[in-house]
Backbone as XML, in Angstrom:
<?xml version="1.0"?>
<chain id="A" units="angstrom">
  <residue number="1" name="UNK">
    <atom name="N" x="63.731" y="-49.339" z="53.697"/>
    <atom name="CA" x="65.114" y="-49.113" z="53.320"/>
    <atom name="C" x="65.230" y="-49.150" z="51.796"/>
  </residue>
  <residue number="2" name="UNK">
    <atom name="N" x="65.974" y="-48.203" z="51.258"/>
    <atom name="CA" x="66.125" y="-48.133" z="49.804"/>
    <atom name="C" x="67.181" y="-49.108" z="49.316"/>
  </residue>
  <residue number="3" name="UNK">
    <atom name="N" x="66.921" y="-49.626" z="48.136"/>
    <atom name="CA" x="67.902" y="-50.447" z="47.431"/>
    <atom name="C" x="68.446" y="-49.581" z="46.297"/>
  </residue>
  <residue number="4" name="UNK">
    <atom name="N" x="69.705" y="-49.766" z="45.977"/>
    <atom name="CA" x="70.356" y="-49.018" z="44.909"/>
    <atom name="C" x="71.001" y="-49.994" z="43.945"/>
  </residue>
  <residue number="5" name="UNK">
    <atom name="N" x="70.976" y="-49.666" z="42.670"/>
    <atom name="CA" x="71.607" y="-50.514" z="41.669"/>
    <atom name="C" x="72.223" y="-49.620" z="40.596"/>
  </residue>
  <residue number="6" name="UNK">
    <atom name="N" x="73.508" y="-49.834" z="40.323"/>
    <atom name="CA" x="74.205" y="-49.093" z="39.273"/>
    <atom name="C" x="74.371" y="-50.018" z="38.068"/>
  </residue>
  <residue number="7" name="UNK">
    <atom name="N" x="73.962" y="-49.535" z="36.908"/>
    <atom name="CA" x="73.980" y="-50.338" z="35.693"/>
    <atom name="C" x="74.825" y="-49.623" z="34.636"/>
  </residue>
  <residue number="8" name="UNK">
    <atom name="N" x="75.721" y="-50.354" z="34.031"/>
    <atom name="CA" x="76.536" y="-49.811" z="32.943"/>
    <atom name="C" x="75.882" y="-50.189" z="31.615"/>
  </residue>
  <residue number="9" name="UNK">
    <atom name="N" x="75.689" y="-49.188" z="30.762"/>
    <atom name="CA" x="75.082" y="-49.405" z="29.446"/>
    <atom name="C" x="76.137" y="-49.079" z="28.399"/>
  </residue>
  <residue number="10" name="UNK">
    <atom name="N" x="76.426" y="-50.021" z="27.529"/>
    <atom name="CA" x="77.482" y="-49.836" z="26.534"/>
    <atom name="C" x="77.194" y="-48.749" z="25.516"/>
  </residue>
  <residue number="11" name="UNK">
    <atom name="N" x="76.105" y="-48.860" z="24.783"/>
    <atom name="CA" x="75.780" y="-47.934" z="23.700"/>
    <atom name="C" x="74.658" y="-47.007" z="24.148"/>
  </residue>
  <residue number="12" name="UNK">
    <atom name="N" x="74.803" y="-45.708" z="23.873"/>
    <atom name="CA" x="73.780" y="-44.744" z="24.282"/>
    <atom name="C" x="72.409" y="-45.070" z="23.700"/>
  </residue>
  <residue number="13" name="UNK">
    <atom name="N" x="72.372" y="-45.792" z="22.592"/>
    <atom name="CA" x="71.094" y="-46.155" z="21.973"/>
    <atom name="C" x="70.296" y="-47.127" z="22.844"/>
  </residue>
  <residue number="14" name="UNK">
    <atom name="N" x="70.943" y="-47.781" z="23.799"/>
    <atom name="CA" x="70.282" y="-48.751" z="24.668"/>
    <atom name="C" x="69.830" y="-48.158" z="26.000"/>
  </residue>
  <residue number="15" name="UNK">
    <atom name="N" x="70.116" y="-46.893" z="26.257"/>
    <atom name="CA" x="69.782" y="-46.286" z="27.541"/>
    <atom name="C" x="68.274" y="-46.308" z="27.778"/>
  </residue>
  <residue number="16" name="UNK">
    <atom name="N" x="67.496" y="-45.856" z="26.818"/>
    <atom name="CA" x="66.034" y="-45.826" z="26.979"/>
    <atom name="C" x="65.444" y="-47.194" z="27.218"/>
  </residue>
  <residue number="17" name="UNK">
    <atom name="N" x="65.928" y="-48.173" z="26.489"/>
    <atom name="CA" x="65.435" y="-49.545" z="26.643"/>
    <atom name="C" x="65.734" y="-50.066" z="28.043"/>
  </residue>
  <residue number="18" name="UNK">
    <atom name="N" x="66.934" y="-49.803" z="28.531"/>
    <atom name="CA" x="67.334" y="-50.273" z="29.862"/>
    <atom name="C" x="66.494" y="-49.607" z="30.949"/>
  </residue>
  <residue number="19" name="UNK">
    <atom name="N" x="66.218" y="-48.292" z="30.801"/>
    <atom name="CA" x="65.399" y="-47.587" z="31.777"/>
    <atom name="C" x="63.996" y="-48.188" z="31.810"/>
  </residue>
  <residue number="20" name="UNK">
    <atom name="N" x="63.419" y="-48.454" z="30.651"/>
    <atom name="CA" x="62.083" y="-49.059" z="30.593"/>
    <atom name="C" x="62.055" y="-50.414" z="31.282"/>
  </residue>
  <residue number="21" name="UNK">
    <atom name="N" x="63.079" y="-51.238" z="31.059"/>
    <atom name="CA" x="63.151" y="-52.565" z="31.678"/>
    <atom name="C" x="63.128" y="-52.456" z="33.201"/>
  </residue>
  <residue number="22" name="UNK">
    <atom name="N" x="63.929" y="-51.563" z="33.738"/>
    <atom name="CA" x="64.010" y="-51.423" z="35.195"/>
    <atom name="C" x="62.746" y="-50.807" z="35.766"/>
  </residue>
  <residue number="23" name="UNK">
    <atom name="N" x="62.135" y="-49.847" z="35.073"/>
    <atom name="CA" x="60.904" y="-49.228" z="35.567"/>
    <atom name="C" x="59.766" y="-50.241" z="35.642"/>
  </residue>
  <residue number="24" name="UNK">
    <atom name="N" x="59.724" y="-51.170" z="34.706"/>
    <atom name="CA" x="58.700" y="-52.216" z="34.735"/>
    <atom name="C" x="58.842" y="-53.105" z="35.962"/>
  </residue>
  <residue number="25" name="UNK">
    <atom name="N" x="60.057" y="-53.171" z="36.512"/>
    <atom name="CA" x="60.323" y="-53.995" z="37.693"/>
    <atom name="C" x="60.323" y="-53.183" z="38.993"/>
  </residue>
  <residue number="26" name="UNK">
    <atom name="N" x="59.780" y="-51.964" z="38.933"/>
    <atom name="CA" x="59.621" y="-51.163" z="40.141"/>
    <atom name="C" x="60.787" y="-50.263" z="40.512"/>
  </residue>
  <residue number="27" name="UNK">
    <atom name="N" x="61.794" y="-50.173" z="39.670"/>
    <atom name="CA" x="62.939" y="-49.308" z="39.936"/>
    <atom name="C" x="62.678" y="-47.917" z="39.363"/>
  </residue>
  <residue number="28" name="UNK">
    <atom name="N" x="63.285" y="-46.904" z="39.964"/>
    <atom name="CA" x="63.161" y="-45.519" z="39.491"/>
    <atom name="C" x="64.555" y="-44.986" z="39.201"/>
  </residue>
  <residue number="29" name="UNK">
    <atom name="N" x="64.693" y="-44.318" z="38.066"/>
    <atom name="CA" x="65.991" y="-43.755" z="37.690"/>
    <atom name="C" x="66.310" y="-42.581" z="38.602"/>
  </residue>
  <residue number="30" name="UNK">
    <atom name="N" x="67.452" y="-42.633" z="39.239"/>
    <atom name="CA" x="67.896" y="-41.572" z="40.136"/>
    <atom name="C" x="68.903" y="-40.662" z="39.431"/>
  </residue>
  <residue number="31" name="UNK">
    <atom name="N" x="69.882" y="-41.263" z="38.746"/>
    <atom name="CA" x="70.945" y="-40.490" z="38.106"/>
    <atom name="C" x="71.389" y="-41.169" z="36.814"/>
  </residue>
  <residue number="32" name="UNK">
    <atom name="N" x="71.656" y="-40.341" z="35.809"/>
    <atom name="CA" x="72.238" y="-40.836" z="34.554"/>
    <atom name="C" x="73.527" y="-40.057" z="34.341"/>
  </residue>
  <residue number="33" name="UNK">
    <atom name="N" x="74.620" y="-40.779" z="34.160"/>
    <atom name="CA" x="75.908" y="-40.127" z="33.945"/>
    <atom name="C" x="76.667" y="-40.829" z="32.837"/>
  </residue>
  <residue number="34" name="UNK">
    <atom name="N" x="77.545" y="-40.102" z="32.187"/>
    <atom name="CA" x="78.399" y="-40.723" z="31.171"/>
    <atom name="C" x="79.812" y="-40.163" z="31.318"/>
  </residue>
  <residue number="35" name="UNK">
    <atom name="N" x="80.756" y="-40.980" z="30.938"/>
    <atom name="CA" x="82.163" y="-40.584" z="31.021"/>
    <atom name="C" x="82.899" y="-41.235" z="29.864"/>
  </residue>
  <residue number="36" name="UNK">
    <atom name="N" x="83.855" y="-40.520" z="29.317"/>
    <atom name="CA" x="84.599" y="-41.073" z="28.200"/>
    <atom name="C" x="85.903" y="-40.360" z="27.958"/>
  </residue>
  <residue number="37" name="UNK">
    <atom name="N" x="86.612" y="-40.888" z="26.992"/>
    <atom name="CA" x="87.920" y="-40.339" z="26.632"/>
    <atom name="C" x="87.848" y="-39.789" z="25.203"/>
  </residue>
  <residue number="38" name="UNK">
    <atom name="N" x="88.314" y="-38.592" z="25.007"/>
    <atom name="CA" x="88.424" y="-38.042" z="23.662"/>
    <atom name="C" x="87.093" y="-37.636" z="23.056"/>
  </residue>
  <residue number="39" name="UNK">
    <atom name="N" x="87.092" y="-37.531" z="21.750"/>
    <atom name="CA" x="85.928" y="-37.052" z="20.990"/>
    <atom name="C" x="84.907" y="-38.163" z="20.814"/>
  </residue>
  <residue number="40" name="UNK">
    <atom name="N" x="84.162" y="-38.430" z="21.873"/>
    <atom name="CA" x="83.078" y="-39.411" z="21.854"/>
    <atom name="C" x="83.555" y="-40.842" z="21.568"/>
  </residue>
  <residue number="41" name="UNK">
    <atom name="N" x="84.792" y="-41.127" z="21.876"/>
    <atom name="CA" x="85.287" y="-42.493" z="21.724"/>
    <atom name="C" x="85.313" y="-43.141" z="23.091"/>
  </residue>
  <residue number="42" name="UNK">
    <atom name="N" x="84.881" y="-44.374" z="23.172"/>
    <atom name="CA" x="84.893" y="-45.143" z="24.414"/>
    <atom name="C" x="84.104" y="-44.454" z="25.522"/>
  </residue>
  <residue number="43" name="UNK">
    <atom name="N" x="82.881" y="-44.061" z="25.227"/>
    <atom name="CA" x="82.015" y="-43.423" z="26.218"/>
    <atom name="C" x="81.231" y="-44.494" z="26.958"/>
  </residue>
  <residue number="44" name="UNK">
    <atom name="N" x="81.239" y="-44.420" z="28.279"/>
    <atom name="CA" x="80.479" y="-45.336" z="29.114"/>
    <atom name="C" x="79.272" y="-44.599" z="29.692"/>
  </residue>
  <residue number="45" name="UNK">
    <atom name="N" x="78.141" y="-45.263" z="29.736"/>
    <atom name="CA" x="76.911" y="-44.683" z="30.257"/>
    <atom name="C" x="76.518" y="-45.456" z="31.503"/>
  </residue>
  <residue number="46" name="UNK">
    <atom name="N" x="76.185" y="-44.723" z="32.571"/>
    <atom name="CA" x="75.851" y="-45.341" z="33.844"/>
    <atom name="C" x="74.488" y="-44.859" z="34.313"/>
  </residue>
  <residue number="47" name="UNK">
    <atom name="N" x="73.681" y="-45.799" z="34.780"/>
    <atom name="CA" x="72.353" y="-45.493" z="35.303"/>
    <atom name="C" x="72.308" y="-45.940" z="36.760"/>
  </residue>
  <residue number="48" name="UNK">
    <atom name="N" x="71.870" y="-45.047" z="37.634"/>
    <atom name="CA" x="71.721" y="-45.390" z="39.042"/>
    <atom name="C" x="70.227" y="-45.428" z="39.349"/>
  </residue>
  <residue number="49" name="UNK">
    <atom name="N" x="69.757" y="-46.601" z="39.749"/>
    <atom name="CA" x="68.349" y="-46.799" z="40.049"/>
    <atom name="C" x="68.145" y="-46.942" z="41.551"/>
  </residue>
  <residue number="50" name="UNK">
    <atom name="N" x="66.944" y="-46.558" z="42.018"/>
    <atom name="CA" x="66.574" y="-46.726" z="43.412"/>
    <atom name="C" x="65.229" y="-47.428" z="43.488"/>
  </residue>
  <residue number="51" name="UNK">
    <atom name="N" x="65.022" y="-48.144" z="44.603"/>
    <atom name="CA" x="63.775" y="-48.883" z="44.809"/>
    <atom name="C" x="63.499" y="-48.942" z="46.305"/>
  </residue>
  <residue number="52" name="UNK">
    <atom name="N" x="62.253" y="-48.755" z="46.690"/>
    <atom name="CA" x="61.882" y="-48.846" z="48.104"/>
    <atom name="C" x="61.939" y="-47.502" z="48.801"/>
  </residue>
  <residue number="53" name="UNK">
    <atom name="N" x="61.779" y="-47.573" z="50.136"/>
    <atom name="CA" x="61.793" y="-46.354" z="50.960"/>
    <atom name="C" x="62.798" y="-46.432" z="52.066"/>
  </residue>
</chain>
């Protein structure tokens, strides 16, 4: 059975670091999405990880 985990990353500069952390623990990035208001103000970054079968 697969496990799923959604992680919110505040600054886009931390996305790569967060992906590396989770991959070291056996998680695989499934989806990366971002959403925000206006001209790049208050942008939220979301990572959806999966683990298992």
